[in-house]
mmCIF file of C-alpha atoms in Angstrom:
data_model
loop_
_atom_site.group_PDB
_atom_site.id
_atom_site.type_symbol
_atom_site.label_atom_id
_atom_site.label_comp_id
_atom_site.label_asym_id
_atom_site.label_seq_id
_atom_site.Cartn_x
_atom_site.Cartn_y
_atom_site.Cartn_z
ATOM 1 C CA MET A 695 42.627 4.841 -11.852
ATOM 2 C CA SER A 696 46.324 5.602 -11.439
ATOM 3 C CA SER A 697 48.430 6.884 -14.297
ATOM 4 C CA ASN A 698 50.384 3.616 -14.162
ATOM 5 C CA ILE A 699 48.219 1.696 -16.601
ATOM 6 C CA PRO A 700 48.716 -2.067 -16.165
ATOM 7 C CA LEU A 701 50.424 -3.816 -19.049
ATOM 8 C CA THR A 702 48.480 -6.547 -20.841
ATOM 9 C CA THR A 703 50.670 -9.410 -22.027
ATOM 10 C CA ILE A 704 49.908 -12.273 -24.396
ATOM 11 C CA HIS A 705 50.683 -15.923 -23.752
ATOM 12 C CA ARG A 706 50.049 -19.442 -24.989
ATOM 13 C CA VAL A 707 49.636 -22.613 -22.960
ATOM 14 C CA GLN A 708 48.909 -26.231 -23.792
ATOM 15 C CA ALA A 709 45.596 -27.437 -22.358
ATOM 16 C CA ASP A 710 43.414 -30.339 -23.477
ATOM 17 C CA GLY A 711 45.678 -30.866 -26.487
ATOM 18 C CA VAL A 712 45.004 -27.286 -27.577
ATOM 19 C CA ASN A 713 47.440 -24.372 -27.843
ATOM 20 C CA VAL A 714 45.361 -21.778 -25.983
ATOM 21 C CA PHE A 715 46.126 -18.109 -26.638
ATOM 22 C CA TYR A 716 45.300 -15.732 -23.808
ATOM 23 C CA ARG A 717 45.754 -12.186 -22.536
ATOM 24 C CA GLU A 718 46.671 -11.413 -18.959
ATOM 25 C CA ALA A 719 47.300 -8.376 -16.778
ATOM 26 C CA GLY A 720 47.533 -7.583 -13.098
ATOM 27 C CA PRO A 721 49.425 -8.824 -10.043
ATOM 28 C CA ALA A 722 50.053 -12.570 -9.952
ATOM 29 C CA ASP A 723 48.758 -12.796 -6.370
ATOM 30 C CA ALA A 724 45.630 -10.674 -6.887
ATOM 31 C CA PRO A 725 42.061 -12.040 -6.995
ATOM 32 C CA ILE A 726 41.363 -13.526 -10.422
ATOM 33 C CA VAL A 727 38.784 -12.400 -12.962
ATOM 34 C CA LEU A 728 38.352 -14.841 -15.865
ATOM 35 C CA LEU A 729 36.864 -13.227 -18.984
ATOM 36 C CA LEU A 730 35.125 -15.579 -21.435
ATOM 37 C CA HIS A 731 34.287 -14.093 -24.822
ATOM 38 C CA GLY A 732 31.496 -14.917 -27.235
ATOM 39 C CA PHE A 733 30.724 -15.302 -30.925
ATOM 40 C CA PRO A 734 32.233 -14.170 -33.257
ATOM 41 C CA THR A 735 35.120 -12.603 -31.402
ATOM 42 C CA SER A 736 38.031 -13.435 -29.090
ATOM 43 C CA SER A 737 39.901 -12.070 -26.093
ATOM 44 C CA PHE A 738 40.476 -8.984 -28.245
ATOM 45 C CA GLN A 739 37.011 -7.818 -27.211
ATOM 46 C CA TYR A 740 38.424 -7.252 -23.698
ATOM 47 C CA ARG A 741 41.335 -5.058 -24.786
ATOM 48 C CA GLU A 742 39.844 -1.959 -23.121
ATOM 49 C CA LEU A 743 38.348 -3.713 -20.089
ATOM 50 C CA ILE A 744 41.457 -5.599 -18.955
ATOM 51 C CA PRO A 745 43.581 -2.565 -18.009
ATOM 52 C CA ARG A 746 40.614 -0.985 -16.217
ATOM 53 C CA LEU A 747 40.534 -3.907 -13.779
ATOM 54 C CA ALA A 748 44.159 -5.024 -13.602
ATOM 55 C CA ASP A 749 45.378 -2.617 -10.931
ATOM 56 C CA LYS A 750 43.414 -4.675 -8.366
ATOM 57 C CA TYR A 751 42.802 -8.001 -10.099
ATOM 58 C CA ARG A 752 44.644 -10.637 -12.078
ATOM 59 C CA VAL A 753 42.626 -10.544 -15.285
ATOM 60 C CA ILE A 754 42.834 -13.476 -17.714
ATOM 61 C CA ALA A 755 41.069 -13.791 -21.073
ATOM 62 C CA PRO A 756 41.546 -16.900 -23.248
ATOM 63 C CA ASP A 757 40.521 -17.371 -26.885
ATOM 64 C CA LEU A 758 38.022 -20.233 -27.140
ATOM 65 C CA PRO A 759 38.761 -23.066 -29.595
ATOM 66 C CA GLY A 760 37.646 -21.997 -33.068
ATOM 67 C CA PHE A 761 38.174 -18.325 -32.266
ATOM 68 C CA GLY A 762 40.969 -15.801 -32.149
ATOM 69 C CA PHE A 763 44.495 -17.162 -32.038
ATOM 70 C CA THR A 764 43.952 -20.416 -30.160
ATOM 71 C CA GLU A 765 45.328 -23.237 -32.312
ATOM 72 C CA ILE A 766 44.167 -26.837 -32.498
ATOM 73 C CA PRO A 767 46.426 -29.441 -34.124
ATOM 74 C CA ALA A 768 44.715 -31.259 -36.991
ATOM 75 C CA ASN A 769 45.433 -34.620 -35.360
ATOM 76 C CA ARG A 770 43.539 -33.514 -32.229
ATOM 77 C CA ASN A 771 40.242 -34.251 -34.102
ATOM 78 C CA TYR A 772 38.535 -31.639 -31.968
ATOM 79 C CA LYS A 773 34.751 -31.833 -31.741
ATOM 80 C CA TYR A 774 33.342 -28.334 -31.822
ATOM 81 C CA ASN A 775 30.521 -28.225 -29.319
ATOM 82 C CA PHE A 776 29.991 -26.421 -26.041
ATOM 83 C CA ASP A 777 30.871 -29.418 -23.907
ATOM 84 C CA SER A 778 34.261 -29.449 -25.632
ATOM 85 C CA LEU A 779 34.750 -25.700 -25.214
ATOM 86 C CA ALA A 780 34.038 -26.014 -21.493
ATOM 87 C CA LYS A 781 36.383 -28.990 -21.153
ATOM 88 C CA THR A 782 39.177 -27.032 -22.810
ATOM 89 C CA VAL A 783 38.592 -23.933 -20.664
ATOM 90 C CA GLU A 784 38.550 -26.114 -17.542
ATOM 91 C CA ALA A 785 41.874 -27.643 -18.611
ATOM 92 C CA PHE A 786 43.150 -24.108 -19.263
ATOM 93 C CA THR A 787 42.274 -23.011 -15.726
ATOM 94 C CA GLU A 788 44.026 -26.072 -14.343
ATOM 95 C CA ALA A 789 47.111 -25.495 -16.510
ATOM 96 C CA LEU A 790 47.347 -22.004 -15.002
ATOM 97 C CA GLY A 791 46.530 -23.219 -11.481
ATOM 98 C CA LEU A 792 43.416 -21.056 -11.146
ATOM 99 C CA LYS A 793 41.688 -22.285 -7.985
ATOM 100 C CA ARG A 794 39.233 -19.422 -7.392
ATOM 101 C CA TYR A 795 38.012 -16.793 -9.818
ATOM 102 C CA ALA A 796 35.213 -14.440 -10.681
ATOM 103 C CA LEU A 797 33.650 -15.254 -14.052
ATOM 104 C CA TYR A 798 32.766 -12.659 -16.686
ATOM 105 C CA ILE A 799 30.442 -14.384 -19.144
ATOM 106 C CA PHE A 800 29.306 -12.949 -22.458
ATOM 107 C CA ASP A 801 27.361 -14.681 -25.238
ATOM 108 C CA TYR A 802 29.074 -18.085 -25.861
ATOM 109 C CA GLY A 803 31.100 -17.481 -22.716
ATOM 110 C CA ALA A 804 27.923 -17.974 -20.676
ATOM 111 C CA PRO A 805 27.146 -21.632 -21.479
ATOM 112 C CA THR A 806 30.892 -22.337 -21.442
ATOM 113 C CA GLY A 807 31.528 -20.687 -18.085
ATOM 114 C CA LEU A 808 28.358 -21.963 -16.461
ATOM 115 C CA ARG A 809 29.398 -25.529 -17.227
ATOM 116 C CA LEU A 810 32.586 -24.804 -15.275
ATOM 117 C CA ALA A 811 30.574 -23.276 -12.449
ATOM 118 C CA MET A 812 28.290 -26.309 -12.213
ATOM 119 C CA ALA A 813 31.261 -28.666 -12.190
ATOM 120 C CA HIS A 814 33.267 -26.634 -9.646
ATOM 121 C CA PRO A 815 30.968 -24.258 -7.755
ATOM 122 C CA GLU A 816 33.592 -23.841 -5.052
ATOM 123 C CA ARG A 817 35.926 -22.153 -7.554
ATOM 124 C CA VAL A 818 33.543 -19.406 -8.678
ATOM 125 C CA THR A 819 33.593 -16.393 -6.375
ATOM 126 C CA ALA A 820 31.202 -14.244 -8.417
ATOM 127 C CA ILE A 821 29.604 -13.968 -11.863
ATOM 128 C CA ILE A 822 29.365 -10.922 -14.081
ATOM 129 C CA SER A 823 26.990 -11.589 -16.965
ATOM 130 C CA GLN A 824 27.201 -9.093 -19.800
ATOM 131 C CA ASN A 825 24.521 -10.294 -22.197
ATOM 132 C CA GLY A 826 25.375 -13.834 -21.154
ATOM 133 C CA ASN A 827 22.100 -15.716 -21.197
ATOM 134 C CA ALA A 828 20.811 -18.648 -19.107
ATOM 135 C CA TYR A 829 17.025 -18.366 -19.549
ATOM 136 C CA GLU A 830 14.534 -18.958 -22.341
ATOM 137 C CA ASP A 831 13.186 -15.521 -21.441
ATOM 138 C CA GLY A 832 16.360 -13.988 -22.842
ATOM 139 C CA LEU A 833 16.261 -15.447 -26.347
ATOM 140 C CA GLY A 834 15.205 -12.704 -28.763
ATOM 141 C CA ASP A 835 13.521 -12.945 -32.153
ATOM 142 C CA ALA A 836 16.933 -12.757 -33.831
ATOM 143 C CA TRP A 837 17.332 -16.449 -32.966
ATOM 144 C CA ALA A 838 14.569 -17.443 -35.403
ATOM 145 C CA PRO A 839 16.876 -18.623 -38.251
ATOM 146 C CA ILE A 840 18.981 -20.645 -35.813
ATOM 147 C CA ARG A 841 15.885 -22.127 -34.178
ATOM 148 C CA ARG A 842 14.789 -23.288 -37.649
ATOM 149 C CA TYR A 843 18.164 -24.983 -38.004
ATOM 150 C CA TRP A 844 17.702 -26.683 -34.622
ATOM 151 C CA SER A 845 14.273 -28.009 -35.519
ATOM 152 C CA SER A 846 15.262 -28.985 -39.056
ATOM 153 C CA PRO A 847 19.045 -29.292 -39.526
ATOM 154 C CA THR A 848 18.893 -29.466 -43.315
ATOM 155 C CA PRO A 849 21.676 -28.310 -45.648
ATOM 156 C CA GLU A 850 19.380 -25.467 -46.737
ATOM 157 C CA ASN A 851 18.846 -24.199 -43.195
ATOM 158 C CA ARG A 852 22.564 -24.518 -42.519
ATOM 159 C CA GLU A 853 23.483 -22.547 -45.635
ATOM 160 C CA ALA A 854 20.973 -19.841 -44.743
ATOM 161 C CA LEU A 855 23.069 -19.031 -41.676
ATOM 162 C CA ARG A 856 26.276 -18.324 -43.576
ATOM 163 C CA GLU A 857 25.285 -14.677 -44.022
ATOM 164 C CA VAL A 858 25.636 -14.290 -40.229
ATOM 165 C CA LEU A 859 29.355 -14.996 -40.760
ATOM 166 C CA SER A 860 29.796 -12.248 -43.364
ATOM 167 C CA LEU A 861 31.293 -8.834 -42.679
ATOM 168 C CA GLU A 862 27.821 -7.298 -42.744
ATOM 169 C CA GLY A 863 26.432 -9.961 -40.422
ATOM 170 C CA ILE A 864 29.256 -9.479 -37.928
ATOM 171 C CA ARG A 865 29.159 -5.678 -38.148
ATOM 172 C CA PHE A 866 25.429 -5.824 -37.373
ATOM 173 C CA GLN A 867 26.185 -7.577 -34.080
ATOM 174 C CA TYR A 868 28.559 -4.779 -33.117
ATOM 175 C CA THR A 869 26.492 -1.792 -34.183
ATOM 176 C CA HIS A 870 22.806 -2.698 -33.816
ATOM 177 C CA GLY A 871 21.227 -0.954 -30.865
ATOM 178 C CA THR A 872 24.203 1.283 -30.102
ATOM 179 C CA PRO A 873 23.620 5.004 -29.555
ATOM 180 C CA ASP A 874 25.989 5.913 -32.403
ATOM 181 C CA PRO A 875 26.844 3.041 -34.765
ATOM 182 C CA ALA A 876 29.396 5.209 -36.565
ATOM 183 C CA ALA A 877 31.361 5.509 -33.317
ATOM 184 C CA ILE A 878 31.998 1.739 -33.051
ATOM 185 C CA ALA A 879 35.641 1.112 -33.886
ATOM 186 C CA PRO A 880 35.980 -1.087 -36.991
ATOM 187 C CA GLU A 881 38.920 -3.151 -35.749
ATOM 188 C CA GLY A 882 36.792 -5.576 -33.751
ATOM 189 C CA TYR A 883 34.375 -6.704 -36.421
ATOM 190 C CA THR A 884 37.063 -6.539 -39.126
ATOM 191 C CA LEU A 885 39.379 -8.829 -37.160
ATOM 192 C CA ASP A 886 36.499 -11.173 -36.322
ATOM 193 C CA THR A 887 35.555 -11.416 -39.991
ATOM 194 C CA ALA A 888 39.132 -12.180 -41.034
ATOM 195 C CA LEU A 889 39.490 -14.952 -38.444
ATOM 196 C CA ILE A 890 36.038 -16.432 -39.057
ATOM 197 C CA SER A 891 36.899 -16.514 -42.783
ATOM 198 C CA ARG A 892 39.895 -18.817 -42.353
ATOM 199 C CA PRO A 893 39.585 -22.107 -44.247
ATOM 200 C CA GLY A 894 37.255 -24.508 -42.463
ATOM 201 C CA ASN A 895 36.213 -22.055 -39.776
ATOM 202 C CA ALA A 896 32.778 -21.264 -41.175
ATOM 203 C CA ASP A 897 31.737 -24.882 -40.718
ATOM 204 C CA ILE A 898 33.044 -24.819 -37.138
ATOM 205 C CA GLN A 899 30.761 -21.849 -36.482
ATOM 206 C CA LEU A 900 27.769 -23.529 -38.098
ATOM 207 C CA ASP A 901 28.383 -26.629 -35.955
ATOM 208 C CA LEU A 902 28.344 -24.431 -32.856
ATOM 209 C CA PHE A 903 25.107 -22.753 -33.992
ATOM 210 C CA LEU A 904 23.527 -26.199 -34.136
ATOM 211 C CA ASP A 905 24.943 -27.289 -30.790
ATOM 212 C CA TYR A 906 23.655 -24.151 -29.066
ATOM 213 C CA ALA A 907 20.339 -25.998 -28.759
ATOM 214 C CA ASN A 908 22.051 -28.147 -26.124
ATOM 215 C CA ASN A 909 22.789 -25.018 -24.100
ATOM 216 C CA VAL A 910 19.080 -24.206 -24.019
ATOM 217 C CA LYS A 911 18.417 -27.736 -22.775
ATOM 218 C CA LEU A 912 20.918 -27.071 -19.974
ATOM 219 C CA TYR A 913 19.240 -23.838 -18.863
ATOM 220 C CA PRO A 914 17.285 -25.635 -16.079
ATOM 221 C CA ALA A 915 20.557 -27.101 -14.774
ATOM 222 C CA PHE A 916 22.214 -23.669 -14.837
ATOM 223 C CA GLN A 917 19.242 -22.279 -12.931
ATOM 224 C CA GLU A 918 19.462 -25.065 -10.354
ATOM 225 C CA TYR A 919 23.125 -24.153 -9.862
ATOM 226 C CA PHE A 920 22.084 -20.531 -9.263
ATOM 227 C CA ARG A 921 19.469 -21.549 -6.703
ATOM 228 C CA LYS A 922 21.754 -23.943 -4.881
ATOM 229 C CA SER A 923 25.018 -21.990 -4.893
ATOM 230 C CA GLN A 924 23.690 -18.402 -4.854
ATOM 231 C CA PRO A 925 26.822 -16.939 -6.454
ATOM 232 C CA PRO A 926 27.064 -13.149 -6.199
ATOM 233 C CA LEU A 927 25.867 -12.017 -9.622
ATOM 234 C CA LEU A 928 25.921 -8.780 -11.573
ATOM 235 C CA ALA A 929 23.997 -8.706 -14.845
ATOM 236 C CA VAL A 930 25.149 -5.635 -16.777
ATOM 237 C CA TRP A 931 23.263 -5.739 -20.033
ATOM 238 C CA GLY A 932 22.988 -3.907 -23.324
ATOM 239 C CA LYS A 933 19.221 -3.474 -23.354
ATOM 240 C CA ASN A 934 18.972 -3.157 -27.160
ATOM 241 C CA ASP A 935 20.592 -6.534 -27.876
ATOM 242 C CA PRO A 936 18.388 -8.361 -30.434
ATOM 243 C CA PHE A 937 19.855 -11.756 -29.484
ATOM 244 C CA PHE A 938 19.772 -11.719 -25.672
ATOM 245 C CA ILE A 939 16.955 -9.462 -24.586
ATOM 246 C CA PRO A 940 16.384 -7.747 -21.189
ATOM 247 C CA PRO A 941 14.053 -10.400 -19.702
ATOM 248 C CA GLY A 942 17.062 -12.731 -19.691
ATOM 249 C CA ALA A 943 18.846 -10.356 -17.336
ATOM 250 C CA GLU A 944 15.830 -9.861 -15.094
ATOM 251 C CA ALA A 945 15.344 -13.633 -14.871
ATOM 252 C CA PHE A 946 18.520 -14.047 -12.790
ATOM 253 C CA LYS A 947 16.657 -12.497 -9.856
ATOM 254 C CA ARG A 948 14.200 -15.409 -9.848
ATOM 255 C CA ASP A 949 16.954 -17.750 -8.769
ATOM 256 C CA ILE A 950 19.405 -15.305 -7.148
ATOM 257 C CA PRO A 951 17.222 -12.745 -5.350
ATOM 258 C CA ASN A 952 20.253 -10.638 -4.404
ATOM 259 C CA ALA A 953 21.472 -10.372 -8.011
ATOM 260 C CA THR A 954 22.145 -6.873 -9.315
ATOM 261 C CA VAL A 955 20.708 -6.061 -12.749
ATOM 262 C CA GLN A 956 21.858 -2.970 -14.616
ATOM 263 C CA PHE A 957 20.808 -1.980 -18.126
ATOM 264 C CA LEU A 958 22.798 0.116 -20.575
ATOM 265 C CA ASP A 959 21.489 1.949 -23.627
ATOM 266 C CA THR A 960 23.461 -0.097 -26.120
ATOM 267 C CA GLY A 961 23.482 -3.408 -27.991
ATOM 268 C CA HIS A 962 25.088 -6.845 -27.867
ATOM 269 C CA PHE A 963 28.746 -5.777 -27.725
ATOM 270 C CA ALA A 964 28.200 -3.380 -24.844
ATOM 271 C CA LEU A 965 31.927 -2.998 -24.147
ATOM 272 C CA GLU A 966 32.410 -1.286 -27.493
ATOM 273 C CA SER A 967 30.371 1.717 -26.362
ATOM 274 C CA HIS A 968 30.148 1.440 -22.556
ATOM 275 C CA VAL A 969 33.433 -0.017 -21.295
ATOM 276 C CA GLU A 970 33.797 2.727 -18.691
ATOM 277 C CA GLU A 971 30.330 2.152 -17.242
ATOM 278 C CA ILE A 972 30.839 -1.622 -17.188
ATOM 279 C CA SER A 973 34.260 -1.428 -15.557
ATOM 280 C CA VAL A 974 32.950 0.925 -12.858
ATOM 281 C CA ALA A 975 29.983 -1.385 -12.186
ATOM 282 C CA MET A 976 32.322 -4.380 -12.002
ATOM 283 C CA ARG A 977 34.727 -2.710 -9.613
ATOM 284 C CA GLN A 978 31.914 -1.655 -7.301
ATOM 285 C CA PHE A 979 30.409 -5.153 -7.435
ATOM 286 C CA LEU A 980 33.676 -7.065 -6.973
ATOM 287 C CA ALA A 981 34.668 -4.830 -4.038
ATOM 288 C CA LYS A 982 31.639 -6.185 -2.159
ATOM 289 C CA VAL A 983 32.202 -9.893 -2.770
ATOM 290 C CA ALA A 984 34.844 -12.228 -1.397
ATOM 291 C CA VAL A 985 36.996 -12.879 -4.434
#
C-alpha cells in the first residue's frame, strides 16, 4: 500500500426517514464496496479495514438503525426488525446513487445485505462474508438462549438475554476465540456498550434478537439466490466464533461451487485481530471479479 493513506470521512444522509451516519473513503468513481456491520457495533468496526481498501475502491460503511450514530426521529415510529433494516439500507444506497457494489456482510449485516441482494441481484458484483451466516449449519450452540426466546417469547426469556448487552457480554464477543484476548483494543467493545446502553436501546436489541428467527426462515430464499445468481463469494471466517461456526462458511460451496472459503484462527470479530489478512484476501478476491 502506498504511503498516501486514504482519508476516511464521515457523513449523514436522509434515507427512509432516517438520518443515516456513514463512513466513506476512496475515489468517487472507483468500484464500490459496501460494508454492513453487525451486532452490537457500527461502522466503527471497519475503521482499520476502510483505508486498506480505499486506494482502489470507494468504500462505504453505514450505521444500521439502532446502532452507532444513525438517528431516527421519534415520530418516525420505526419498527426494529430486519425487513426494516434492509429497507433503510436500500434507501441509503439509492440516496447515494449506488448502482453496483460488492457487499461485505458480517453478523446482522448478512441478513440485511442478502435481502438487498435478493431484491436487486443485478446490483451486487460480489459478496465477502466475514462470519455472515446464511445456513442452519452455521448456527452455533451460543444461540441456545436466543432460540429459547424464539420458541417461547416470555418476559423471563427476554430478560435472560439482557446480560448479552452488558459490558462483559459484549467484550466476550470481541475476545472469545482470539489468539490473545488481551491484545484486543478496548475501544470497540467500550463504545458499543455505551451506545447500546442509551435509553430505550436495550429493548431495540431484544426486539432484533426475537426477529432474527425470521432470518433463519429466509435462509432457503438466500440459498436460492446463491444458486440462481452465482455471485462471486469469499467467505473469510473466524473459525473460533461461537455464534457462527465453520460449517456455515463451508455451506456456501453447496450453492456456489466456485466460492472461496478461508478460515482464520480467531473469533467473531475477526477484523480486530486479523484485519491485514482479511484486507489482503479481499483485495486478491476483488481483483478477480468484475466490480
